[in-house]
Each structure stands twice: as C-alpha cells, then as structure tokens.
Coordinates of C-alpha atoms and ligand atoms in Angstrom, one line a residue:
M67 CA 150.4 63.5 118.6
F68 CA 148.6 65.2 115.5
R69 CA 151.2 66.0 114.2
T70 CA 155.0 65.9 114.6
H71 CA 155.6 69.1 112.0
T72 CA 153.7 71.9 110.6
C73 CA 153.7 72.3 106.0
G74 CA 156.5 74.6 106.3
E75 CA 159.0 73.3 108.9
L76 CA 160.6 70.5 107.4
N77 CA 163.7 71.2 104.8
T78 CA 167.4 69.4 103.8
S79 CA 168.5 69.8 108.0
T80 CA 165.6 67.4 108.5
I81 CA 166.1 64.8 105.7
G82 CA 166.1 61.0 106.5
Q83 CA 163.3 62.1 109.9
T84 CA 160.1 60.5 110.1
T85 CA 157.4 62.7 109.9
T86 CA 153.4 62.8 110.7
L87 CA 151.9 66.8 108.9
A88 CA 148.7 67.6 108.5
G89 CA 146.8 70.1 106.3
W90 CA 144.3 70.8 103.2
L91 CA 145.6 69.1 99.7
A92 CA 146.5 72.0 97.4
K93 CA 146.6 70.4 94.2
S94 CA 147.4 66.8 93.0
R95 CA 149.7 65.7 89.9
D96 CA 149.6 62.0 88.9
L97 CA 152.8 60.9 86.7
G98 CA 152.1 57.7 86.1
G99 CA 154.2 55.7 88.1
L100 CA 154.2 58.7 90.5
T101 CA 151.3 60.9 92.3
F102 CA 152.5 64.3 94.2
I103 CA 150.5 66.3 96.6
D104 CA 151.1 69.5 97.5
L105 CA 150.0 69.5 101.3
R106 CA 149.2 73.1 102.7
D107 CA 148.4 74.5 106.1
R108 CA 149.1 77.9 107.9
Y109 CA 152.6 77.8 107.8
G110 CA 153.3 76.3 103.9
L111 CA 153.4 74.3 101.6
T112 CA 154.8 70.5 101.5
Q113 CA 155.2 68.0 98.9
L114 CA 154.1 64.3 99.7
T115 CA 155.1 61.4 97.4
F116 CA 153.1 58.2 96.5
N117 CA 155.0 55.5 94.7
M118 CA 152.6 53.0 92.8
D119 CA 155.9 50.4 92.8
T120 CA 156.5 50.3 96.7
D121 CA 152.9 51.0 97.8
A122 CA 150.1 50.9 95.3
A123 CA 147.3 50.6 97.2
L124 CA 148.4 53.6 99.0
C125 CA 149.0 55.8 95.6
Q126 CA 145.1 54.7 94.6
Q127 CA 143.4 55.7 97.6
A128 CA 146.2 59.1 97.0
R129 CA 144.6 59.3 93.6
G130 CA 141.2 59.0 94.3
L131 CA 141.4 62.8 96.9
S132 CA 140.5 66.0 95.9
R133 CA 141.3 69.4 96.3
E134 CA 141.1 70.6 100.7
D135 CA 140.4 67.6 101.4
V136 CA 142.0 67.0 105.3
L137 CA 144.6 64.7 105.5
Q138 CA 146.6 63.5 108.0
V139 CA 150.0 61.6 106.8
T140 CA 152.8 60.1 108.5
G141 CA 156.3 59.5 105.7
T142 CA 160.0 59.9 105.8
V143 CA 161.3 63.1 104.6
R144 CA 163.7 62.8 101.3
E145 CA 165.1 65.0 99.3
R146 CA 164.0 65.8 95.9
E147 CA 165.2 65.5 92.6
N148 CA 163.4 68.2 91.5
K149 CA 164.0 71.2 93.7
N150 CA 161.6 74.0 93.9
L151 CA 163.6 76.7 95.0
K152 CA 161.1 79.6 95.7
I153 CA 159.9 78.2 98.5
P154 CA 161.4 76.9 102.2
T155 CA 160.2 73.5 101.8
G156 CA 161.1 73.1 97.8
E157 CA 164.2 71.1 99.0
I158 CA 162.3 68.0 100.3
E159 CA 159.4 65.7 100.3
I160 CA 157.8 62.9 101.8
I161 CA 157.5 59.8 100.8
V162 CA 154.0 58.4 102.4
T163 CA 153.4 55.7 104.4
E164 CA 150.1 56.3 106.1
L165 CA 147.6 58.2 104.8
K166 CA 144.1 59.0 106.4
V167 CA 141.5 61.4 105.7
L168 CA 140.0 63.6 108.0
N169 CA 137.5 65.2 106.7
H170 CA 136.1 65.6 103.0
S171 CA 135.7 68.7 101.1
I172 CA 132.8 69.1 98.0
T173 CA 134.6 71.5 95.3
P174 CA 135.8 74.7 95.8
P175 CA 133.5 77.0 94.2
F176 CA 137.4 79.4 93.4
T177 CA 140.6 77.8 93.1
I178 CA 142.3 79.0 96.3
E179 CA 145.6 80.0 95.1
E180 CA 148.1 82.9 94.9
E181 CA 145.9 84.0 91.2
T182 CA 142.5 82.8 92.1
D183 CA 139.6 82.6 89.4
G184 CA 137.0 83.8 91.9
G185 CA 135.4 87.4 92.0
E186 CA 135.4 89.8 94.6
D187 CA 132.0 88.3 95.7
L188 CA 132.3 85.0 95.2
R189 CA 134.8 85.4 97.7
M190 CA 133.6 87.3 99.9
K191 CA 130.7 85.0 100.1
Y192 CA 133.3 82.2 101.3
R193 CA 135.9 84.0 103.0
Y194 CA 137.2 81.4 105.1
L195 CA 137.9 79.5 101.3
D196 CA 139.1 82.9 100.3
L197 CA 141.1 83.1 104.1
R198 CA 143.2 79.5 103.2
R199 CA 144.6 81.7 100.6
N200 CA 148.6 82.7 101.4
I201 CA 148.5 86.2 99.9
V202 CA 145.0 87.2 102.1
R203 CA 146.3 85.0 105.2
E204 CA 149.8 87.2 105.2
K205 CA 147.5 90.2 105.6
L206 CA 146.2 89.4 108.5
E207 CA 149.5 87.8 109.7
L208 CA 150.5 91.5 109.3
R209 CA 148.0 92.6 111.2
H210 CA 148.8 90.9 114.3
R211 CA 152.5 91.9 114.0
L212 CA 151.3 95.3 113.7
A213 CA 148.8 94.8 116.9
T214 CA 151.5 93.3 119.0
E215 CA 154.4 95.9 118.0
T216 CA 151.6 98.6 119.0
R217 CA 151.5 96.9 122.1
N218 CA 154.6 96.4 122.9
Y219 CA 155.6 100.1 122.3
L220 CA 152.8 101.8 124.2
N221 CA 153.0 99.1 127.1
D222 CA 156.5 100.2 127.4
Q223 CA 155.7 103.6 127.4
K224 CA 153.7 102.5 130.3
F225 CA 150.4 103.0 128.4
I226 CA 148.0 100.0 130.1
E227 CA 145.1 99.2 127.8
V228 CA 141.3 99.5 129.3
E229 CA 138.3 98.4 127.5
T230 CA 135.4 100.5 127.2
P231 CA 131.9 99.9 126.8
V232 CA 130.0 99.1 123.4
L233 CA 126.3 100.1 124.2
I234 CA 126.8 104.0 124.8
K235 CA 125.1 106.8 124.0
S236 CA 125.6 108.7 121.1
T237 CA 129.4 110.6 121.0
P238 CA 129.0 113.3 118.1
E239 CA 131.7 112.5 116.0
G240 CA 130.7 114.0 113.1
A241 CA 128.8 110.8 111.6
R242 CA 125.8 109.1 111.8
D243 CA 125.4 106.7 114.9
F244 CA 124.2 103.0 114.3
V245 CA 121.9 102.5 117.4
V246 CA 120.5 99.3 119.6
P247 CA 117.0 98.9 120.4
S248 CA 117.1 98.4 124.5
R249 CA 114.3 95.7 125.3
M250 CA 114.8 96.4 129.1
N251 CA 114.4 100.0 128.3
Q252 CA 111.4 99.9 125.5
G253 CA 111.3 102.9 123.2
Q254 CA 115.2 104.0 124.0
F255 CA 118.3 102.9 122.2
Y256 CA 121.7 102.7 122.6
A257 CA 124.5 104.2 120.2
L258 CA 127.6 102.5 118.6
P259 CA 130.3 104.4 119.7
Q260 CA 132.0 106.3 117.1
S261 CA 135.2 106.0 119.2
P262 CA 136.1 106.0 122.8
Q263 CA 136.3 109.4 122.8
T264 CA 134.7 110.6 126.2
F265 CA 135.5 107.5 128.3
K266 CA 139.3 107.9 127.6
Q267 CA 138.9 111.7 129.0
L268 CA 137.0 110.4 131.9
L269 CA 140.0 107.6 132.3
M270 CA 142.3 110.5 132.8
V271 CA 140.2 112.5 134.9
A272 CA 140.0 109.1 137.3
G273 CA 143.9 109.3 137.4
F274 CA 144.6 106.4 134.5
D275 CA 147.2 108.5 133.2
R276 CA 148.2 106.8 130.0
Y277 CA 145.3 104.8 128.0
Y278 CA 145.3 103.1 125.1
Q279 CA 143.1 100.7 123.6
L280 CA 143.0 98.6 119.7
V281 CA 139.4 99.2 119.7
K282 CA 136.2 98.7 117.3
C283 CA 134.7 101.6 116.5
F284 CA 131.2 102.1 114.7
R285 CA 130.0 104.6 112.1
D286 CA 127.1 104.8 109.1
E287 CA 128.2 106.4 107.0
D288 CA 128.4 106.1 103.1
L289 CA 131.2 104.0 102.4
R290 CA 134.0 104.0 100.3
A291 CA 137.1 101.7 99.7
D292 CA 139.0 102.4 102.6
R293 CA 135.8 102.7 104.5
Q294 CA 134.0 99.8 106.8
P295 CA 131.0 100.9 109.3
E296 CA 132.7 99.1 111.4
F297 CA 137.2 99.2 112.3
T298 CA 139.5 99.8 114.4
Q299 CA 141.1 102.4 116.1
I300 CA 144.3 102.2 118.0
D301 CA 142.9 104.6 120.1
C302 CA 145.2 106.9 123.4
E303 CA 145.1 109.1 126.2
M304 CA 147.6 110.8 127.7
A305 CA 147.5 113.1 131.2
F306 CA 150.0 115.9 132.0
V307 CA 151.2 116.3 128.6
E308 CA 151.4 119.3 125.9
R309 CA 151.0 118.6 122.0
E310 CA 155.0 118.1 121.7
D311 CA 154.9 115.1 123.9
I312 CA 152.1 113.6 122.4
L313 CA 153.6 114.5 118.8
N314 CA 157.0 113.0 120.1
L315 CA 155.5 109.9 121.5
F316 CA 153.2 109.0 119.1
E317 CA 155.9 109.5 116.3
G318 CA 158.3 107.0 118.5
M319 CA 155.4 104.8 118.3
V320 CA 155.1 105.0 114.1
K321 CA 159.4 104.3 113.7
H322 CA 158.8 101.4 115.9
L323 CA 156.5 100.4 113.9
F324 CA 158.2 101.2 111.0
K325 CA 161.3 99.4 111.6
T326 CA 160.0 96.2 113.2
V327 CA 157.6 95.7 110.6
K328 CA 159.3 96.6 107.5
G329 CA 162.9 97.1 108.9
I330 CA 162.4 100.6 107.3
D331 CA 163.9 103.5 109.3
I332 CA 161.7 106.7 108.6
P333 CA 163.2 110.5 109.2
E334 CA 162.0 112.7 111.6
L335 CA 158.3 113.8 110.6
P336 CA 158.3 116.8 109.3
R337 CA 155.2 119.8 110.7
I338 CA 153.3 121.4 108.7
T339 CA 150.6 123.9 109.4
Y340 CA 147.2 123.0 108.4
A341 CA 147.4 126.7 106.6
D342 CA 150.2 125.8 104.5
A343 CA 149.5 122.7 104.0
M344 CA 146.5 123.9 102.4
R345 CA 148.4 126.8 100.7
L346 CA 150.9 124.4 99.5
Y347 CA 149.0 121.1 98.6
G348 CA 145.6 121.7 98.4
S349 CA 144.7 119.4 100.9
D350 CA 145.2 118.5 104.9
K351 CA 146.3 115.6 104.0
P352 CA 149.0 116.1 101.0
D353 CA 150.8 112.8 99.6
T354 CA 154.6 114.4 100.5
R355 CA 156.8 111.3 98.2
F356 CA 156.7 114.0 96.1
G357 CA 157.5 118.0 95.9
M358 CA 154.8 119.6 92.7
E359 CA 154.2 122.5 95.4
F360 CA 151.5 124.9 94.4
V361 CA 152.4 128.5 93.7
E362 CA 150.6 131.3 93.6
L363 CA 150.9 133.2 90.9
N364 CA 148.2 136.4 91.2
E365 CA 151.1 138.6 91.5
F366 CA 152.7 137.5 88.3
V367 CA 149.3 137.5 86.4
A368 CA 147.9 141.2 87.1
G369 CA 146.7 143.5 84.0
S370 CA 146.3 141.1 81.5
E371 CA 142.9 141.2 79.1
F372 CA 142.4 137.4 80.4
G373 CA 138.7 136.6 81.6
V374 CA 139.7 134.2 83.4
F375 CA 142.0 135.5 85.3
N376 CA 140.9 138.8 86.2
T377 CA 137.5 137.3 87.3
A378 CA 139.4 135.1 90.4
L379 CA 141.4 138.6 90.8
S380 CA 138.5 140.3 91.6
E381 CA 136.6 137.4 93.5
G382 CA 139.5 137.4 95.8
G383 CA 140.3 134.3 94.5
K384 CA 143.5 132.4 93.5
I385 CA 145.7 131.6 89.7
I386 CA 147.7 128.6 91.5
G387 CA 150.6 126.7 89.0
I388 CA 152.2 123.4 89.3
C389 CA 155.3 122.2 87.6
A390 CA 154.9 119.1 86.1
K391 CA 158.4 117.5 85.2
D392 CA 159.3 116.4 81.8
C393 CA 155.8 116.6 80.7
A394 CA 155.9 119.7 78.2
S395 CA 155.6 117.0 75.2
Y396 CA 152.3 116.0 76.3
T397 CA 150.4 115.9 73.2
R398 CA 146.4 118.3 72.6
K399 CA 144.8 114.9 73.9
Q400 CA 146.5 114.4 76.5
L401 CA 145.9 118.2 77.9
D402 CA 142.6 118.1 77.0
E403 CA 142.1 114.6 79.4
L404 CA 143.5 116.8 81.8
T405 CA 141.1 119.8 81.0
D406 CA 137.8 117.6 81.2
W407 CA 139.4 115.7 84.6
V408 CA 139.0 119.7 86.1
R409 CA 136.2 120.5 84.4
D410 CA 134.2 117.5 85.3
P411 CA 131.6 118.9 88.1
K412 CA 133.1 116.8 91.1
R413 CA 136.0 119.6 91.0
G414 CA 134.2 122.4 88.6
M415 CA 136.6 124.2 86.8
S416 CA 136.1 126.1 83.9
G417 CA 139.1 125.1 82.4
L418 CA 143.2 123.9 82.2
I419 CA 145.5 126.8 81.2
Y420 CA 149.3 125.2 80.9
A421 CA 152.5 126.6 79.7
R422 CA 155.4 124.9 78.4
V423 CA 159.2 125.4 78.8
E424 CA 160.8 124.7 75.7
A425 CA 164.1 123.2 74.7
D426 CA 165.1 126.9 74.2
G427 CA 163.5 128.1 77.4
S428 CA 161.3 130.2 75.8
V429 CA 157.6 129.5 77.3
K430 CA 154.7 128.5 74.8
S431 CA 151.4 129.0 76.5
S432 CA 147.5 128.4 75.9
V433 CA 147.1 132.7 76.7
D434 CA 150.0 133.5 74.5
K435 CA 148.0 136.2 73.7
F436 CA 147.6 138.0 77.0
F437 CA 150.9 136.9 78.2
D438 CA 154.6 138.5 76.4
Q439 CA 157.7 136.4 76.8
E440 CA 158.5 138.3 79.4
K441 CA 155.8 137.4 81.5
L442 CA 155.5 133.9 81.0
Q443 CA 159.0 133.8 81.8
A444 CA 158.4 135.3 85.2
W445 CA 155.8 132.6 85.6
K446 CA 158.6 129.9 84.3
A447 CA 161.3 131.4 87.0
V448 CA 158.4 131.3 90.4
C449 CA 157.7 127.8 89.2
N450 CA 161.2 126.9 89.0
A451 CA 160.1 125.3 85.8
Q452 CA 163.6 124.1 83.7
P453 CA 162.8 123.4 79.7
G454 CA 160.7 120.0 79.1
D455 CA 158.8 120.7 82.0
L456 CA 154.6 121.9 81.9
I457 CA 153.3 124.3 84.0
L458 CA 149.6 123.6 85.4
I459 CA 147.4 126.4 86.1
L460 CA 144.1 126.4 87.6
A461 CA 141.8 130.0 89.0
G462 CA 139.1 130.7 90.5
L463 CA 137.8 130.7 94.2
T464 CA 140.4 129.8 96.6
D465 CA 138.9 126.9 98.1
K466 CA 137.6 125.7 94.9
T467 CA 141.2 126.4 92.9
R468 CA 143.1 125.1 95.7
N469 CA 140.6 121.6 96.6
A470 CA 141.1 121.1 92.1
L471 CA 144.8 121.7 92.0
G472 CA 145.6 119.6 94.6
G473 CA 143.3 116.1 92.9
L474 CA 145.1 117.5 89.6
R475 CA 148.5 117.4 91.1
L476 CA 147.7 113.9 92.8
E477 CA 146.8 112.6 89.1
M478 CA 150.1 113.9 87.8
G479 CA 151.6 112.4 90.4
Q480 CA 149.6 109.3 89.8
R481 CA 150.2 109.9 85.7
L482 CA 154.4 110.0 86.5
D483 CA 154.8 107.0 88.9
L484 CA 155.8 109.7 91.7
R485 CA 153.4 108.1 94.2
D486 CA 155.4 104.4 94.9
K487 CA 153.7 101.5 97.3
T488 CA 157.3 100.9 99.0
K489 CA 158.0 104.0 99.6
F490 CA 156.6 106.0 102.7
S491 CA 156.0 109.9 103.7
A492 CA 155.0 110.7 107.0
L493 CA 154.1 114.1 108.2
W494 CA 152.0 116.2 110.9
V495 CA 150.0 118.4 110.3
I496 CA 149.1 120.7 113.4
D497 CA 147.1 124.0 113.9
F498 CA 144.2 122.5 112.7
P499 CA 140.4 125.8 112.3
L500 CA 138.1 124.7 115.5
V501 CA 135.6 124.9 113.8
E502 CA 134.0 125.4 110.1
W503 CA 131.3 127.1 109.0
N504 CA 128.3 125.2 107.5
E505 CA 125.9 127.2 104.9
E506 CA 123.4 124.8 105.3
D507 CA 122.7 124.4 108.9
N508 CA 123.9 127.7 109.5
R509 CA 126.0 126.6 112.6
W510 CA 130.0 126.1 113.4
Y511 CA 130.8 122.7 113.6
A512 CA 134.0 121.2 115.4
M513 CA 136.6 120.2 112.5
H514 CA 137.7 117.8 115.2
H515 CA 135.0 117.0 117.6
P516 CA 133.6 119.1 120.6
F517 CA 136.5 118.5 123.1
T518 CA 139.7 119.8 121.2
S519 CA 141.3 122.7 122.7
P520 CA 142.0 125.8 121.1
H521 CA 145.5 127.1 121.2
P522 CA 145.2 129.3 124.5
E523 CA 146.2 132.7 123.0
D524 CA 142.8 132.6 120.4
I525 CA 141.0 131.7 123.0
H526 CA 139.8 135.3 123.0
L527 CA 138.4 134.9 119.5
L528 CA 135.8 132.5 121.0
D529 CA 132.7 134.9 120.6
S530 CA 134.7 137.3 118.1
N531 CA 135.7 135.6 115.0
P532 CA 135.5 131.8 115.8
A533 CA 136.6 131.2 112.2
A534 CA 140.5 132.3 113.2
I535 CA 140.7 130.1 116.4
R536 CA 143.6 127.5 116.0
A537 CA 142.6 124.3 117.7
N538 CA 145.0 122.1 119.4
A539 CA 144.9 119.2 117.1
Y540 CA 147.0 117.2 115.1
D541 CA 147.1 114.7 112.1
M542 CA 149.4 112.0 111.1
V543 CA 149.6 112.1 107.4
I544 CA 151.4 108.8 105.3
N545 CA 151.2 108.6 101.5
G546 CA 148.4 110.9 101.6
W547 CA 146.2 109.5 103.8
E548 CA 145.2 110.1 107.2
I549 CA 146.9 107.8 109.6
G550 CA 145.7 109.2 113.1
G551 CA 144.4 112.2 114.3
G552 CA 144.0 113.9 117.8
S553 CA 144.1 117.2 120.2
I554 CA 144.9 118.4 123.2
R555 CA 141.4 118.0 124.8
I556 CA 139.4 121.3 126.7
H557 CA 139.7 120.0 130.3
D558 CA 137.7 123.1 132.1
R559 CA 134.4 123.4 132.3
D560 CA 133.7 126.7 132.1
L561 CA 135.7 126.6 128.6
Q562 CA 133.7 123.5 127.2
S563 CA 130.3 124.6 128.1
R564 CA 131.2 127.9 125.9
N565 CA 132.7 125.8 123.2
F566 CA 129.0 123.7 123.3
Q567 CA 127.6 126.9 122.9
L568 CA 129.4 127.6 120.0
L569 CA 128.1 124.6 118.6
G570 CA 124.9 125.3 119.1
F571 CA 124.2 123.3 122.0
T572 CA 121.7 125.4 124.8
E573 CA 122.7 125.0 128.3
A574 CA 120.1 122.4 128.5
E575 CA 121.0 120.1 125.6
A576 CA 124.6 119.9 126.7
Q577 CA 123.8 119.4 130.0
E578 CA 121.4 116.2 128.3
K579 CA 124.3 115.3 126.2
F580 CA 127.5 115.6 127.8
G581 CA 126.4 116.9 131.9
F582 CA 128.9 113.4 132.8
L583 CA 131.6 114.6 131.2
L584 CA 130.9 118.3 132.0
D585 CA 130.7 117.0 136.1
A586 CA 133.4 115.3 135.9
F587 CA 135.9 118.2 135.2
Q588 CA 134.5 119.8 138.1
Y589 CA 136.1 117.0 140.0
G590 CA 139.9 118.0 139.4
A591 CA 140.5 116.9 135.4
P592 CA 143.9 117.1 134.6
P593 CA 145.1 118.6 131.6
H594 CA 144.8 116.1 129.1
G595 CA 144.9 114.8 124.7
G596 CA 145.1 112.2 123.0
I597 CA 145.5 110.7 119.3
A598 CA 143.8 107.6 117.3
F599 CA 144.9 106.1 114.7
G600 CA 143.1 103.8 112.0
F601 CA 144.3 100.4 112.5
D602 CA 142.8 98.8 109.3
R603 CA 144.4 101.6 107.1
L604 CA 147.7 101.5 108.7
C605 CA 147.6 97.8 107.7
S606 CA 146.6 98.5 104.1
L607 CA 149.4 100.9 104.0
F608 CA 152.1 99.2 105.7
G609 CA 150.9 96.3 103.1
G610 CA 151.3 98.2 100.2
A611 CA 147.3 98.2 99.6
D612 CA 145.1 100.6 98.3
S613 CA 141.8 98.8 100.3
I614 CA 141.4 98.2 104.1
R615 CA 139.2 95.5 103.2
D616 CA 141.6 92.8 102.5
F617 CA 143.1 93.3 106.1
I618 CA 140.1 92.7 107.1
A619 CA 139.2 89.3 108.2
F620 CA 135.6 89.4 107.3
P621 CA 135.0 92.6 105.7
K622 CA 131.5 94.2 105.0
N623 CA 131.0 94.9 101.4
N624 CA 130.2 98.6 99.6
S625 CA 126.3 98.3 100.5
G626 CA 127.4 97.2 104.2
R627 CA 126.8 94.3 104.4
D628 CA 128.1 91.3 104.9
V629 CA 127.1 88.6 102.5
M630 CA 129.0 86.0 103.9
I631 CA 126.3 85.7 106.6
D632 CA 124.3 87.6 104.9
A633 CA 123.2 90.4 107.5
P634 CA 121.7 92.7 107.7
G635 CA 118.2 91.2 108.3
P636 CA 115.0 91.3 109.1
I637 CA 114.5 90.0 112.6
D638 CA 111.2 87.8 113.4
E639 CA 108.3 89.4 115.0
K640 CA 108.5 87.8 118.2
Q641 CA 111.9 89.6 118.7
R642 CA 110.3 92.5 116.9
K643 CA 107.7 93.0 120.3
E644 CA 110.2 92.1 123.0
L645 CA 111.9 95.2 121.8
G646 CA 109.2 97.3 121.4
L647 CA 109.5 98.3 117.2
Ligands
LIG5 N1 138.5 110.4 118.6 C1 138.9 111.0 117.8 C2 139.0 110.5 116.5 O1 138.4 109.3 116.5 C3 140.6 110.5 118.2 C4 141.3 111.7 119.2 O2 140.9 113.1 119.1 O3 141.7 111.2 120.6 O4 139.2 110.8 115.3

C-alpha cells in the first residue's frame, strides 16, 4: 500500500498505530536534537518527528530535504507535547522510522502557505503550485460541492443532463463569438457557444421535458474581475411550464444549495418588477442587503428658483433622493468626495445636493437659498429621515440620474458597511422589457435574447409600441449580482418570425441563421422555458469573494491570456495552410 492514511485524518484516537503517509514537505524546523517536518496533502498537514538520539542517520536525511520534496514515510502515531488545537491533526505527531524521497522539488517561486509572498501574476504562472495552497484548494472544493448539490437537486426533480456541441454556429446572445476555422470546410468557421440556448430548446421539441447541463460557454468580451472568456453555466430548460413553475423550482434549487453547502435557510425570494427595481434602486440587479431606497422628490421641489431642479423638471427628468443613516456629521471633505464621485464622467452628473437633519429635527441643506424650512421638512418626511441622517439628492434625465444614484447608493452601502459578505439577500426581478432601442445602430435589440416570449397580454404591441412590451423574462439577483436569468420562450413559429423581424432580421437572414429552429417549431414544439445560472459567480458568492477567478482551476487573466501555458499563441505555417488561413 502506498499509504495507509492521509495527512488529515490521524488524531488522538489513532495513537500507537503504525502509519504510512505520502505528501509534500511544507515546512521543516531543526531544534538541535529534533527535526520536525510538516507533511502536506490535499487532506491536511501532519507533523513528522525525527530524533537525533534514536536514529541519527534518518534525522540527517530529513535535515537534507527541502520544501515541496515529495515524501513517503512510515512511523508510529504519538501524542504531541506541544499541541496545535487549530488543526485536526494538531494533537499528534509521527515518530518516523522509514523515509523515502519520491521526488525532489527545486525551490518554488513563492511560499506555498496561507499568506504567500507570491503576487497574482507569479501565482497564475505557477498555478499548479498556487493550487497546493489550502485556501485556493478549498475554493475548488466549494465549487465541487456546489456542482454536486446542483446535480443532486436537479436529478431528484427528474432533470437529465445532456451534452450539447461545442463547435456550432453563432447564436446571438449579445456578445462576440469565438470562432474556430474548419479544415475540412475551408473558409468556413464554427463558433463556440455563448450558451446552448437553441439546443436546449430543441431538446424540448424532442420531448426531453427537463434538461440541464453544467456547461462551458464562451463570450469574446472585454474582461472585468467577474468575467472570463470561458465560463460555466448551470443551464436548464423545461417543457409544459409557466413562469411560476420555473421560479418556484429554481428558488428551490438555490435554497437547497444554501442549506446543504452553507447550512443557511434563506427566506422566500421577493419578486420585484424591472420597472420597480429601476425606480427604487436605479438598477436591475439591486443589492437588497440594505434598504436606502430611492425617493422621488419631483412634487416636493417644484416652484423654486433652483436651476438644476427646474431643468430636470422641464426635461421630464427626475429629482431623486436617498437617506444615508447617521451621516449628517459628514464633513465638507467627505461631501466633496461624494460630489466628485457623481461628477466623474462615467456618471456624468453636474453635482450633488445634500440635506442634513440636525439633532433638533431642523434641516440644513446645500440649497437653503432656494427652499424654506417647510419645504425641507417635507423632504425629510418623504425620505423618512431622522435626526442625524443625511439626504443625498441627484437631479437630471431619468435613466442617467437613476444610474448615478444607484451607484452612489452602493458606494454609501460600502462606506457604511452594509454590504456584509456573510449575509445573503436573494430576489427575483421579473417583467423585463422585451427590447431596447439602440441609438447607434438605429434598431431594437432583445434585452434577454431573441427567443424570449413577450407577455401574452403585450403581444398586440409588437408593431405599435415595442418599447412597452414586457418580456416573460426573469433574473435571480443575489447581493447585487445577477446570478441567473431566463425566460419563457416563444414556441410558435409565426411569433418567432415576427420577433426576428422586429429585431431587424430579414426573412432570409432569419431563415439562414435560425431556419433549424423555425423548422423545428413546425413539428409540435411544446410551450417551454428555462434559465441559466452563472456557476463561477455562484461559487464566488458562496465563497465570499469578489472575483470569479479564484474559483476556476486554470483561469485567464485580464487580457484573456492563460499565462501558465502561454495561450493564445501563434500557429505554425503548416497548420495555417491546412486551415486555409
Ligand atoms: N441562454 C441564456 C443566457 O445564457 C439563459 C436562458 O435564457 O436560459 O443568458
């Protein structure tokens, strides 16, 4: 037997036993007559002890070893004198009688410990060493548990996992495709799937009824901390369902994951319409771990001489406030900082108006010149502001103002420590608009994707007022992250054609790109709908981290590179010729 135990399982109940362990040398200490080595494997650390008095040769050999050497040792489990109660094996040590070096390691480029001296770049280049670190390995273990529990739940609900192809043709999900040249069909390209959307719909036409897949998807987008060019979805589709069925089933899935993986019971998910989410939080993925909801002040500011408000009013815009608890003591400097923050070109506001509620209940504002105490008291009342609170107000065109105030709300939430990573607040956002107008391209774009069904009662607006059509689409949002999104699909060929038309496809283009789906819809397509969850994001949410990168074994960096294998890279002339490039 290579080993009888792992480095994580010996304890006081195994004292006296003979054991054989294998692992990596994490650390060694020489204390004159004694040498200690911490041996590491996936399961933990075990202390090995060598005694100069009892076996000088073995002790000398142990002293000659270096970090990350691979060892196999045999010895006896003994109770330790200096116990380390922080680790499960901390009460015992192994008195080694045999030592075999299985392989040597050269000096690693960074220390393989909880706190490492290796920077991000170095750790990514030697990711296999980074993965030896406990905290990194634990993240992948969490990922594995989440995947397992996802499969357990969906399998219990009669879903079957079906693999869909990776070499496909482009499906418009709003991002750029990665393409792969075809050698056998020169001049032609496959696209890598942005999602298996059309395939899962075809599986419903095929009668599979309930499908899921933990699946790699590919989108050639500019990268941010929470984006990777290849990422994993929990992709699901169901036939003969209404929105209600899907929301309930997947609410159940997320509850199951929180319960089994984190031991947390999360409450029923509130549902909020897209329109309300924008009105109350200025975002379609609100962080509801804290309130600080928007209060529209238009009717409370009319009739003044204050230009900023009057311009907003005359342009049909909005004057919106939030109430920051206990922030009336903010200094000039802090308020200037917030003002600069909203003036940043990204947010583009002209300024920030504030009103403090003093201890005696009176209100002092940056626009005292224009509003008397009576008016200010009315603001205080609608904002439900108490003595000690600070009301922050932005004014301008509706979308821009909501967007900037949504950002400011998150910023204040951050400053006030209201975005606790150990708290979880999940909700559904429903009734998204079906389409949004793009000024640049002068056309409508699907807000979710072109296969999303309009609300039945809004279908009559397809020609007359597309902007007002609500989609039968939904997102699951947790702590301000869009964790999942999906919709009830169109299953009627004619409606699908009309929708393509609305999105600017000619009949011929629609046939060329999606003929297979339109054809399939003629052979008895059942009503169906589905959802996909961003699995990497879900993992980092559960792990309390900001970046999804840590939860991916071999991630890409911000420029989409794998710095370990050095990809992407050039291909040689012969390959290029073969591909006709
Ligand atoms: N395919 C969609 C996406 O990737 C999800 C869905 O509608 O099921 O966002």
